[in-house]
């Protein structure tokens, strides 16, 4: 096994000439891990779907499986690094057998396959939120209980915080994975000793800094919240949480390729995961042979479950379609909170609009694995997609795959991935940008075009700018000098369709 030492660099840091690879097994990493919604200074993707329009209906005819595979293949073919990543997906729609598909490679010469397991990362949170709500249904705890009912005093954690505030990320507790600015925690926990078995108690005693705000006054995603929930679940039920997940959920739902990575013996085969180390000409390194003990135990109840797309889709379907929790519990899970910056997060779940529909689910990110897991209860539609690499700005993203599959399920109109609006690729310059960005495009015929800019929570940060265009090459300039550093999504719309992409703002 490789022994990796990773220098963790925040996405807003300026690359230093001193950041050198110390050996062939040393990596320079510029990504946070295990995160759902980040601060605007952090680079991360949340789903960006087209909204509005007329009502859509599922088109589950016999051609759907072939259309889904074609959507994966076509989207995959657009990536500039397709020899170094793969994608795997699973879809459940009424009236057809569950579809599993894949494209690309696990590693050189070995095709990606739906049978390959991967780390589902923060999708694990949906399982622990469900476990906590089940325990409440059974009268073993209340989500309004303060921490001091269940836990000893931990450094920098207010014992008056409630279980509900852990579930909805309004606790203010320091995120042991993403709030450490030095990178020492990531290096210690994941790569300095990949064989080490971490315990939740060890992490809580060692790696939790000062709180970000007073509990109940704001929102900030924190993996520490779910480490605490794992310990509470064990105290309330008297069962080790990984075993509890297995007996309550995995076995009854026949999730035969799903494991609690901090306690279960996880059999092969894993998909290989590829890490971006910014090493030209190929920016990815295969870390599939690195021991995952430290990664999975260090993630624990915040993100340590291993599964396949097929199993994960079954989990989402059963959870969000009321086959596990009772109606009241599920409603509380999916009720969106309105904390400043809290976006659309409920209790271990979030909602995203797709045209006139609403999807519920989560996503996850561990080194070299990104996952989206969504269900649309109104139509009994479930979609899970993962890729086995980090994303690159202006290249194909996990979001592109997800939208492409949804568009086939609903035979949606032109979208962010399939639009034929423009006869030439939209170009954005400069990217990254400091003051202004110029969005250039080419129209085959006269058209009114509007361009908007959104943050990664889907909030419009620059209102739509409309322009009546003649045919040919055109451009619109957006002033971004007042925006915080981070990633943003631009959207170009006309009467004939929509396209979108990502732009970076730096300070």
Short mmCIF file of C-alpha atoms in Angstrom, two decimals:
data_model
loop_
_atom_site.label_atom_id
_atom_site.label_comp_id
_atom_site.label_asym_id
_atom_site.label_seq_id
_atom_site.Cartn_x
_atom_site.Cartn_y
_atom_site.Cartn_z
CA UNK A 1 0.00 0.00 0.00
CA UNK A 2 1.14 3.54 -0.66
CA UNK A 3 1.90 5.79 2.28
CA UNK A 4 0.73 9.24 1.31
CA UNK A 5 1.51 12.58 2.87
CA UNK A 6 -0.83 15.24 1.55
CA UNK A 7 -0.36 18.96 1.94
CA UNK A 8 -3.90 20.26 2.23
CA UNK A 9 -4.35 23.61 0.48
CA UNK A 10 -7.55 25.63 0.75
CA UNK A 11 -9.18 26.49 -2.53
CA UNK A 12 -8.66 30.22 -2.00
CA UNK A 13 -4.93 29.91 -1.24
CA UNK A 14 -2.39 31.07 -3.80
CA UNK A 15 -0.23 28.19 -5.00
CA UNK A 16 3.27 28.45 -3.59
CA UNK A 17 6.43 27.61 -5.45
CA UNK A 18 7.55 25.90 -2.25
CA UNK A 19 4.78 23.29 -2.54
CA UNK A 20 6.86 20.50 -4.04
CA UNK A 21 6.30 16.75 -4.26
CA UNK A 22 8.64 15.23 -1.66
CA UNK A 23 8.57 11.78 -3.20
CA UNK A 24 6.66 9.74 -5.76
CA UNK A 25 4.14 8.93 -3.02
CA UNK A 26 3.59 12.55 -1.91
CA UNK A 27 0.67 14.58 -3.24
CA UNK A 28 -0.36 18.21 -3.24
CA UNK A 29 -4.11 18.38 -2.83
CA UNK A 30 -6.30 21.43 -3.36
CA UNK A 31 -9.73 20.07 -2.44
CA UNK A 32 -11.73 19.92 0.74
CA UNK A 33 -13.40 16.58 1.47
CA UNK A 34 -16.70 15.21 2.69
CA UNK A 35 -18.69 18.38 2.16
CA UNK A 36 -22.17 19.28 0.96
CA UNK A 37 -22.58 23.05 0.90
CA UNK A 38 -19.49 25.12 1.46
CA UNK A 39 -18.74 28.74 2.13
CA UNK A 40 -18.52 30.91 -0.95
CA UNK A 41 -14.73 30.85 -0.59
CA UNK A 42 -14.65 27.09 -1.06
CA UNK A 43 -14.81 25.38 -4.42
CA UNK A 44 -17.62 22.87 -4.50
CA UNK A 45 -20.57 21.96 -6.63
CA UNK A 46 -24.20 21.80 -5.61
CA UNK A 47 -26.72 20.63 -8.19
CA UNK A 48 -27.76 23.30 -10.69
CA UNK A 49 -30.91 22.29 -12.52
CA UNK A 50 -33.19 24.18 -14.90
CA UNK A 51 -36.37 25.42 -13.22
CA UNK A 52 -39.83 26.65 -14.15
CA UNK A 53 -41.62 25.84 -17.38
CA UNK A 54 -44.58 23.56 -17.87
CA UNK A 55 -45.29 20.36 -15.96
CA UNK A 56 -43.11 17.38 -16.89
CA UNK A 57 -44.08 13.71 -16.96
CA UNK A 58 -41.99 10.56 -16.73
CA UNK A 59 -41.43 8.89 -20.09
CA UNK A 60 -40.75 5.31 -18.97
CA UNK A 61 -41.10 3.53 -22.29
CA UNK A 62 -38.98 0.51 -23.31
CA UNK A 63 -36.43 2.80 -24.97
CA UNK A 64 -35.46 4.43 -21.66
CA UNK A 65 -32.59 2.07 -20.72
CA UNK A 66 -30.88 2.65 -24.07
CA UNK A 67 -31.50 6.39 -23.83
CA UNK A 68 -30.00 6.51 -20.33
CA UNK A 69 -26.87 4.69 -21.46
CA UNK A 70 -26.58 6.99 -24.46
CA UNK A 71 -26.88 10.02 -22.16
CA UNK A 72 -23.99 8.72 -20.05
CA UNK A 73 -21.87 7.94 -23.11
CA UNK A 74 -22.50 11.28 -24.83
CA UNK A 75 -21.78 13.27 -21.68
CA UNK A 76 -18.69 11.23 -20.93
CA UNK A 77 -17.34 11.77 -24.45
CA UNK A 78 -17.30 15.53 -23.82
CA UNK A 79 -14.72 15.38 -21.04
CA UNK A 80 -11.14 16.31 -21.83
CA UNK A 81 -9.79 13.79 -19.32
CA UNK A 82 -11.97 10.81 -20.16
CA UNK A 83 -9.06 8.35 -20.12
CA UNK A 84 -8.65 9.05 -16.40
CA UNK A 85 -12.12 8.81 -14.96
CA UNK A 86 -15.30 6.83 -15.08
CA UNK A 87 -18.94 7.31 -14.19
CA UNK A 88 -21.48 4.86 -12.81
CA UNK A 89 -25.21 5.40 -12.29
CA UNK A 90 -28.44 3.73 -11.26
CA UNK A 91 -32.02 4.79 -12.06
CA UNK A 92 -35.38 3.59 -10.74
CA UNK A 93 -38.62 4.60 -12.48
CA UNK A 94 -42.09 3.03 -12.25
CA UNK A 95 -42.87 0.25 -14.69
CA UNK A 96 -39.30 -0.68 -15.63
CA UNK A 97 -36.55 -2.73 -14.03
CA UNK A 98 -33.87 -0.80 -12.17
CA UNK A 99 -31.27 0.40 -14.68
CA UNK A 100 -27.54 0.37 -13.94
CA UNK A 101 -25.05 1.87 -16.36
CA UNK A 102 -21.47 3.10 -16.55
CA UNK A 103 -18.92 4.66 -18.86
CA UNK A 104 -15.18 5.15 -18.80
CA UNK A 105 -12.59 3.40 -16.66
CA UNK A 106 -11.96 2.41 -13.09
CA UNK A 107 -8.28 2.46 -13.99
CA UNK A 108 -6.21 1.99 -17.12
CA UNK A 109 -7.59 -0.88 -19.16
CA UNK A 110 -10.33 -1.78 -16.65
CA UNK A 111 -13.83 -0.52 -17.41
CA UNK A 112 -16.00 1.19 -14.84
CA UNK A 113 -18.81 -1.06 -13.63
CA UNK A 114 -21.85 -0.73 -11.41
CA UNK A 115 -20.58 -3.72 -9.45
CA UNK A 116 -17.63 -1.68 -8.16
CA UNK A 117 -18.02 -0.28 -4.65
CA UNK A 118 -17.14 3.27 -3.68
CA UNK A 119 -17.18 5.58 -0.67
CA UNK A 120 -20.56 7.32 -0.56
CA UNK A 121 -19.14 9.99 1.78
CA UNK A 122 -21.75 12.46 3.07
CA UNK A 123 -24.65 10.42 1.72
CA UNK A 124 -23.94 8.52 4.95
CA UNK A 125 -25.58 11.43 6.77
CA UNK A 126 -28.96 10.44 5.36
CA UNK A 127 -28.59 7.07 7.09
CA UNK A 128 -27.69 8.51 10.47
CA UNK A 129 -30.41 11.14 10.29
CA UNK A 130 -32.84 8.30 9.58
CA UNK A 131 -31.47 6.26 12.50
CA UNK A 132 -31.91 9.19 14.90
CA UNK A 133 -35.48 9.79 13.73
CA UNK A 134 -36.27 6.07 14.06
CA UNK A 135 -35.01 6.17 17.65
CA UNK A 136 -37.27 9.15 18.27
CA UNK A 137 -40.23 7.20 16.84
CA UNK A 138 -39.42 4.43 19.31
CA UNK A 139 -39.29 6.87 22.25
CA UNK A 140 -35.58 6.30 22.88
CA UNK A 141 -34.62 9.95 22.40
CA UNK A 142 -36.01 13.30 21.29
CA UNK A 143 -34.33 15.46 18.71
CA UNK A 144 -34.94 18.36 21.11
CA UNK A 145 -32.67 16.74 23.73
CA UNK A 146 -29.55 18.77 24.57
CA UNK A 147 -26.19 17.08 24.17
CA UNK A 148 -25.58 16.90 27.93
CA UNK A 149 -28.43 14.36 28.18
CA UNK A 150 -26.33 11.90 26.20
CA UNK A 151 -22.69 12.94 25.99
CA UNK A 152 -19.80 14.02 28.19
CA UNK A 153 -18.39 17.50 27.76
CA UNK A 154 -16.12 17.73 24.72
CA UNK A 155 -13.64 20.55 24.08
CA UNK A 156 -15.19 23.57 22.30
CA UNK A 157 -18.69 21.99 22.09
CA UNK A 158 -21.62 23.62 23.89
CA UNK A 159 -23.45 20.88 25.77
CA UNK A 160 -26.75 22.77 25.42
CA UNK A 161 -26.80 22.24 21.65
CA UNK A 162 -29.73 20.03 20.66
CA UNK A 163 -29.80 16.91 18.52
CA UNK A 164 -31.95 18.80 16.00
CA UNK A 165 -29.28 21.49 15.69
CA UNK A 166 -26.77 18.78 14.84
CA UNK A 167 -29.10 17.36 12.20
CA UNK A 168 -29.78 20.69 10.47
CA UNK A 169 -26.25 22.12 10.85
CA UNK A 170 -27.30 25.08 12.98
CA UNK A 171 -25.03 24.00 15.87
CA UNK A 172 -22.12 26.26 14.93
CA UNK A 173 -19.70 23.47 15.88
CA UNK A 174 -16.27 23.53 14.24
CA UNK A 175 -16.05 21.16 11.27
CA UNK A 176 -13.08 18.92 12.01
CA UNK A 177 -12.51 18.23 8.31
CA UNK A 178 -13.07 21.59 6.63
CA UNK A 179 -12.51 24.32 9.22
CA UNK A 180 -8.87 23.45 9.85
CA UNK A 181 -6.95 25.99 7.76
CA UNK A 182 -3.52 24.43 8.23
CA UNK A 183 -4.33 21.11 6.61
CA UNK A 184 -2.79 19.19 9.51
CA UNK A 185 -6.01 17.35 10.35
CA UNK A 186 -6.49 16.00 6.84
CA UNK A 187 -2.87 14.95 6.64
CA UNK A 188 -2.95 13.26 10.06
CA UNK A 189 -6.31 11.58 9.63
CA UNK A 190 -6.21 10.42 6.04
CA UNK A 191 -2.75 10.07 4.63
CA UNK A 192 0.10 10.21 7.14
CA UNK A 193 -0.93 6.75 8.32
CA UNK A 194 -3.57 5.25 6.03
CA UNK A 195 -3.68 2.02 8.08
CA UNK A 196 -4.72 3.77 11.31
CA UNK A 197 -8.15 3.05 12.78
CA UNK A 198 -9.61 6.30 14.11
CA UNK A 199 -12.39 6.50 16.68
CA UNK A 200 -15.02 9.23 16.86
CA UNK A 201 -14.03 9.94 20.48
CA UNK A 202 -10.40 10.45 19.46
CA UNK A 203 -11.39 12.93 16.78
CA UNK A 204 -13.75 14.86 19.06
CA UNK A 205 -11.12 15.16 21.78
CA UNK A 206 -8.35 16.25 19.42
CA UNK A 207 -9.55 18.06 16.32
CA UNK A 208 -12.50 20.29 17.20
CA UNK A 209 -11.67 23.99 17.35
CA UNK A 210 -13.69 26.94 18.58
CA UNK A 211 -17.32 27.23 17.50
CA UNK A 212 -18.20 29.31 14.45
CA UNK A 213 -21.31 30.89 16.01
CA UNK A 214 -23.83 30.51 18.83
CA UNK A 215 -26.06 27.49 18.28
CA UNK A 216 -29.41 28.22 16.63
CA UNK A 217 -28.41 31.56 15.11
CA UNK A 218 -27.11 30.52 11.70
CA UNK A 219 -26.18 27.60 9.42
CA UNK A 220 -22.80 26.06 8.67
CA UNK A 221 -22.26 22.54 7.39
CA UNK A 222 -20.18 20.54 9.88
CA UNK A 223 -19.13 16.91 9.74
CA UNK A 224 -18.54 17.04 13.50
CA UNK A 225 -22.32 17.20 13.98
CA UNK A 226 -22.72 13.71 12.58
CA UNK A 227 -19.82 12.23 14.54
CA UNK A 228 -21.75 13.30 17.64
CA UNK A 229 -24.97 11.82 16.27
CA UNK A 230 -23.28 8.45 15.81
CA UNK A 231 -22.26 8.37 19.48
CA UNK A 232 -25.73 9.49 20.61
CA UNK A 233 -27.37 6.74 18.55
CA UNK A 234 -25.16 4.13 20.20
CA UNK A 235 -25.92 5.39 23.70
CA UNK A 236 -29.67 5.60 23.03
CA UNK A 237 -29.97 2.12 21.48
CA UNK A 238 -27.05 0.26 23.03
CA UNK A 239 -25.88 -0.99 19.63
CA UNK A 240 -22.71 -0.09 17.73
CA UNK A 241 -23.94 2.27 14.98
CA UNK A 242 -22.52 0.32 12.04
CA UNK A 243 -24.22 -2.85 13.26
CA UNK A 244 -27.39 -0.84 13.86
CA UNK A 245 -27.41 0.37 10.25
CA UNK A 246 -26.95 -3.20 9.06
CA UNK A 247 -29.72 -4.77 11.12
CA UNK A 248 -32.22 -1.93 10.71
CA UNK A 249 -31.60 -0.91 7.09
CA UNK A 250 -29.03 -2.80 5.03
CA UNK A 251 -30.33 -6.32 5.61
CA UNK A 252 -34.11 -5.62 5.49
CA UNK A 253 -33.67 -3.60 2.28
CA UNK A 254 -31.32 -6.25 0.82
CA UNK A 255 -28.51 -3.75 0.35
CA UNK A 256 -26.03 -6.57 -0.09
CA UNK A 257 -23.12 -4.41 -1.24
CA UNK A 258 -23.39 -1.71 1.44
CA UNK A 259 -21.04 -1.59 4.45
CA UNK A 260 -20.25 0.58 7.46
CA UNK A 261 -16.62 1.18 6.57
CA UNK A 262 -15.45 1.96 10.12
CA UNK A 263 -16.53 -1.44 11.48
CA UNK A 264 -17.39 -3.85 8.64
CA UNK A 265 -14.87 -5.83 6.66
CA UNK A 266 -15.40 -4.38 3.19
CA UNK A 267 -14.65 -6.88 0.42
CA UNK A 268 -13.33 -5.87 -2.97
CA UNK A 269 -13.87 -4.79 -5.64
CA UNK A 270 -13.55 -1.04 -5.14
CA UNK A 271 -13.54 1.37 -8.03
CA UNK A 272 -10.17 3.09 -8.20
CA UNK A 273 -10.25 6.76 -7.27
CA UNK A 274 -8.15 9.43 -8.94
CA UNK A 275 -6.80 12.48 -7.14
CA UNK A 276 -5.96 15.79 -8.78
CA UNK A 277 -2.40 16.75 -7.88
CA UNK A 278 -2.01 19.44 -10.56
CA UNK A 279 0.92 17.62 -12.11
CA UNK A 280 1.19 18.36 -15.84
CA UNK A 281 0.50 16.98 -18.32
CA UNK A 282 -1.82 14.52 -16.54
CA UNK A 283 -3.38 16.07 -13.43
CA UNK A 284 -4.67 12.82 -11.92
CA UNK A 285 -2.99 10.11 -9.86
CA UNK A 286 -4.55 6.71 -9.17
CA UNK A 287 -4.84 6.26 -5.39
CA UNK A 288 -6.97 3.13 -5.62
CA UNK A 289 -4.36 0.98 -3.86
CA UNK A 290 -4.14 3.23 -0.77
CA UNK A 291 -5.44 1.55 2.38
CA UNK A 292 -8.86 3.06 3.15
CA UNK A 293 -8.89 2.33 6.89
CA UNK A 294 -8.01 5.87 7.95
CA UNK A 295 -10.35 7.45 5.38
CA UNK A 296 -13.37 5.39 6.42
CA UNK A 297 -12.80 5.42 10.17
CA UNK A 298 -11.88 9.10 10.09
CA UNK A 299 -15.18 9.80 8.33
CA UNK A 300 -17.19 7.41 10.52
CA UNK A 301 -20.86 8.43 10.93
CA UNK A 302 -20.27 11.61 8.93
CA UNK A 303 -19.31 9.74 5.76
CA UNK A 304 -17.86 6.27 6.19
CA UNK A 305 -20.36 4.03 4.36
CA UNK A 306 -19.33 2.08 1.25
CA UNK A 307 -21.90 1.04 -1.37
CA UNK A 308 -22.77 0.71 -5.07
CA UNK A 309 -25.06 2.95 -7.15
CA UNK A 310 -27.66 0.16 -7.28
CA UNK A 311 -27.83 -0.18 -3.49
CA UNK A 312 -27.73 3.56 -2.91
CA UNK A 313 -30.66 4.10 -5.29
CA UNK A 314 -32.66 1.48 -3.38
CA UNK A 315 -31.85 3.28 -0.14
CA UNK A 316 -33.01 6.66 -1.49
CA UNK A 317 -36.22 5.22 -2.94
CA UNK A 318 -37.18 3.51 0.30
CA UNK A 319 -36.26 6.48 2.47
CA UNK A 320 -37.94 9.32 0.59
CA UNK A 321 -41.00 7.33 -0.45
CA UNK A 322 -41.96 6.67 3.19
CA UNK A 323 -40.97 3.00 3.49
CA UNK A 324 -38.63 3.51 6.47
CA UNK A 325 -39.78 6.52 8.49
CA UNK A 326 -43.35 7.39 9.37
CA UNK A 327 -45.03 10.34 7.71
CA UNK A 328 -44.28 12.81 10.53
CA UNK A 329 -40.61 11.87 10.75
CA UNK A 330 -40.07 12.10 7.00
CA UNK A 331 -41.85 15.46 6.89
CA UNK A 332 -39.50 16.80 9.59
CA UNK A 333 -36.48 15.47 7.68
CA UNK A 334 -37.51 17.21 4.46
CA UNK A 335 -38.65 20.50 5.97
CA UNK A 336 -36.25 23.14 4.67
CA UNK A 337 -34.69 25.47 7.22
CA UNK A 338 -34.30 29.18 6.65
CA UNK A 339 -31.08 30.00 8.45
CA UNK A 340 -28.99 32.66 6.69
CA UNK A 341 -26.85 30.81 4.17
CA UNK A 342 -28.66 27.57 5.02
CA UNK A 343 -29.92 27.10 1.52
CA UNK A 344 -32.34 24.21 1.26
CA UNK A 345 -31.13 21.86 4.01
CA UNK A 346 -33.49 19.97 6.32
CA UNK A 347 -32.48 17.18 8.74
CA UNK A 348 -29.72 15.30 6.93
CA UNK A 349 -31.28 15.98 3.53
CA UNK A 350 -31.76 18.81 1.09
CA UNK A 351 -34.12 19.66 -1.74
CA UNK A 352 -33.39 20.85 -5.27
CA UNK A 353 -35.84 22.05 -7.95
CA UNK A 354 -35.85 20.47 -11.41
CA UNK A 355 -38.23 22.40 -13.66
CA UNK A 356 -41.55 22.14 -11.77
CA UNK A 357 -40.41 19.11 -9.75
CA UNK A 358 -38.60 18.79 -6.41
CA UNK A 359 -35.82 16.31 -5.74
CA UNK A 360 -34.68 15.23 -2.27
CA UNK A 361 -31.36 13.72 -1.37
CA UNK A 362 -27.73 14.42 -0.59
CA UNK A 363 -24.30 14.32 -2.16
CA UNK A 364 -20.87 13.26 -1.03
CA UNK A 365 -17.18 13.83 -1.59
CA UNK A 366 -14.16 11.88 -0.41
CA UNK A 367 -10.76 11.86 -2.14
CA UNK A 368 -11.44 10.91 -5.74
CA UNK A 369 -15.14 10.05 -5.30
CA UNK A 370 -18.09 12.39 -5.90
CA UNK A 371 -21.70 11.23 -5.57
CA UNK A 372 -25.21 12.61 -6.09
CA UNK A 373 -28.22 10.70 -4.73
CA UNK A 374 -31.73 12.03 -5.44
CA UNK A 375 -35.32 10.89 -5.31
CA UNK A 376 -38.50 12.55 -6.59
CA UNK A 377 -41.25 11.11 -4.36
CA UNK A 378 -44.07 12.61 -6.43
CA UNK A 379 -43.05 10.46 -9.41
CA UNK A 380 -41.22 7.61 -7.62
CA UNK A 381 -38.06 8.46 -9.59
CA UNK A 382 -34.59 7.84 -8.15
CA UNK A 383 -31.22 8.75 -9.69
CA UNK A 384 -27.74 8.04 -8.29
CA UNK A 385 -24.53 9.00 -10.09
CA UNK A 386 -20.89 8.93 -9.02
CA UNK A 387 -17.56 9.68 -10.65
CA UNK A 388 -14.19 8.37 -9.53
CA UNK A 389 -12.16 11.54 -9.79
CA UNK A 390 -12.05 15.17 -8.75
CA UNK A 391 -13.73 17.74 -10.99
CA UNK A 392 -11.89 20.25 -13.14
CA UNK A 393 -13.24 23.74 -13.79
CA UNK A 394 -14.77 24.06 -17.27
CA UNK A 395 -14.80 20.30 -17.80
CA UNK A 396 -17.67 17.81 -17.53
CA UNK A 397 -19.06 17.65 -14.00
CA UNK A 398 -21.12 15.18 -12.00
CA UNK A 399 -23.98 17.65 -12.32
CA UNK A 400 -23.88 17.28 -16.12
CA UNK A 401 -24.42 13.52 -15.85
CA UNK A 402 -27.27 13.92 -13.38
CA UNK A 403 -29.13 16.41 -15.53
CA UNK A 404 -28.57 14.35 -18.68
CA UNK A 405 -30.20 11.32 -17.03
CA UNK A 406 -33.12 13.33 -15.67
CA UNK A 407 -33.70 14.83 -19.09
CA UNK A 408 -34.09 11.34 -20.57
CA UNK A 409 -36.45 10.23 -17.82
CA UNK A 410 -38.65 13.26 -18.44
CA UNK A 411 -37.76 13.94 -22.08
CA UNK A 412 -37.16 17.47 -20.90
CA UNK A 413 -36.70 20.46 -23.21
CA UNK A 414 -33.27 21.90 -23.96
CA UNK A 415 -31.22 21.96 -20.78
CA UNK A 416 -27.86 22.86 -19.34
CA UNK A 417 -26.28 19.76 -20.87
CA UNK A 418 -28.07 19.18 -24.15
CA UNK A 419 -28.87 22.68 -25.38
CA UNK A 420 -28.38 23.49 -29.07
CA UNK A 421 -28.85 27.20 -28.37
CA UNK A 422 -25.40 28.24 -29.53
CA UNK A 423 -23.56 27.40 -32.72
CA UNK A 424 -20.24 27.87 -30.96
CA UNK A 425 -19.12 27.01 -27.45
CA UNK A 426 -19.70 29.74 -24.89
CA UNK A 427 -16.39 31.24 -23.81
CA UNK A 428 -15.74 33.06 -20.55
CA UNK A 429 -12.73 35.33 -20.19
CA UNK A 430 -10.87 35.75 -17.93
CA UNK A 431 -11.54 32.63 -15.88
CA UNK A 432 -10.59 32.90 -13.03
CA UNK A 433 -11.76 36.51 -12.95
CA UNK A 434 -11.05 39.40 -10.59
CA UNK A 435 -13.14 42.35 -11.80
CA UNK A 436 -15.08 41.62 -14.99
CA UNK A 437 -15.95 38.54 -16.99
CA UNK A 438 -16.83 38.62 -20.66
CA UNK A 439 -19.25 35.88 -21.77
CA UNK A 440 -19.01 35.42 -25.54
CA UNK A 441 -21.37 33.36 -27.67
CA UNK A 442 -22.53 32.97 -31.24
CA UNK A 443 -26.15 32.97 -32.44
CA UNK A 444 -27.37 31.32 -35.64
CA UNK A 445 -30.31 33.77 -35.81
CA UNK A 446 -31.45 37.00 -34.10
CA UNK A 447 -32.56 36.34 -30.53
CA UNK A 448 -33.09 37.96 -27.14
CA UNK A 449 -30.53 36.59 -24.72
CA UNK A 450 -30.39 36.88 -20.94
CA UNK A 451 -27.37 36.04 -18.81
CA UNK A 452 -27.46 35.48 -15.04
CA UNK A 453 -24.91 34.50 -12.42
CA UNK A 454 -25.69 32.22 -9.46
CA UNK A 455 -23.74 31.08 -6.42
CA UNK A 456 -23.44 27.39 -5.59
CA UNK A 457 -26.57 27.49 -3.43
CA UNK A 458 -28.59 28.52 -6.47
CA UNK A 459 -29.02 32.17 -5.39
CA UNK A 460 -28.92 34.76 -8.15
CA UNK A 461 -25.98 37.06 -7.35
CA UNK A 462 -26.11 39.10 -10.59
CA UNK A 463 -29.63 39.71 -11.94
CA UNK A 464 -30.48 38.75 -15.49
CA UNK A 465 -28.96 41.03 -18.09
CA UNK A 466 -31.03 41.08 -21.28
CA UNK A 467 -29.77 41.89 -24.73
CA UNK A 468 -31.45 41.89 -28.13
CA UNK A 469 -28.92 40.27 -30.42
CA UNK A 470 -28.38 40.05 -34.11
CA UNK A 471 -27.10 36.79 -35.52
CA UNK A 472 -23.39 36.13 -35.17
CA UNK A 473 -20.80 36.60 -32.46
CA UNK A 474 -21.93 38.51 -29.36
CA UNK A 475 -20.74 39.20 -25.81
CA UNK A 476 -21.98 40.48 -22.46
CA UNK A 477 -19.74 41.80 -19.67
CA UNK A 478 -20.57 41.06 -16.02
CA UNK A 479 -19.06 43.04 -13.14
CA UNK A 480 -17.95 40.58 -10.44
CA UNK A 481 -15.65 42.83 -8.41
CA UNK A 482 -18.00 42.90 -5.40
CA UNK A 483 -18.54 39.13 -5.22
CA UNK A 484 -16.75 36.96 -2.65
CA UNK A 485 -14.09 34.62 -3.92
CA UNK A 486 -15.42 31.25 -5.05
CA UNK A 487 -17.18 29.34 -7.79
CA UNK A 488 -20.26 30.62 -9.62
CA UNK A 489 -22.60 29.30 -12.29
CA UNK A 490 -23.46 31.45 -15.32
CA UNK A 491 -26.63 30.76 -17.30
CA UNK A 492 -27.25 31.91 -20.88
CA UNK A 493 -30.90 31.74 -22.04
CA UNK A 494 -32.75 32.52 -25.24
CA UNK A 495 -36.07 31.56 -26.83
CA UNK A 496 -34.52 28.34 -28.13
CA UNK A 497 -32.72 26.97 -25.12
CA UNK A 498 -30.33 27.34 -22.21
CA UNK A 499 -26.71 26.58 -21.48
CA UNK A 500 -24.57 27.11 -18.40
CA UNK A 501 -21.09 26.68 -16.99
CA UNK A 502 -18.79 27.58 -14.13
CA UNK A 503 -16.59 30.58 -13.52
CA UNK A 504 -14.11 31.25 -10.71
CA UNK A 505 -13.82 34.61 -8.91
CA UNK A 506 -10.50 35.23 -7.14
CA UNK A 507 -9.35 37.86 -4.66
#
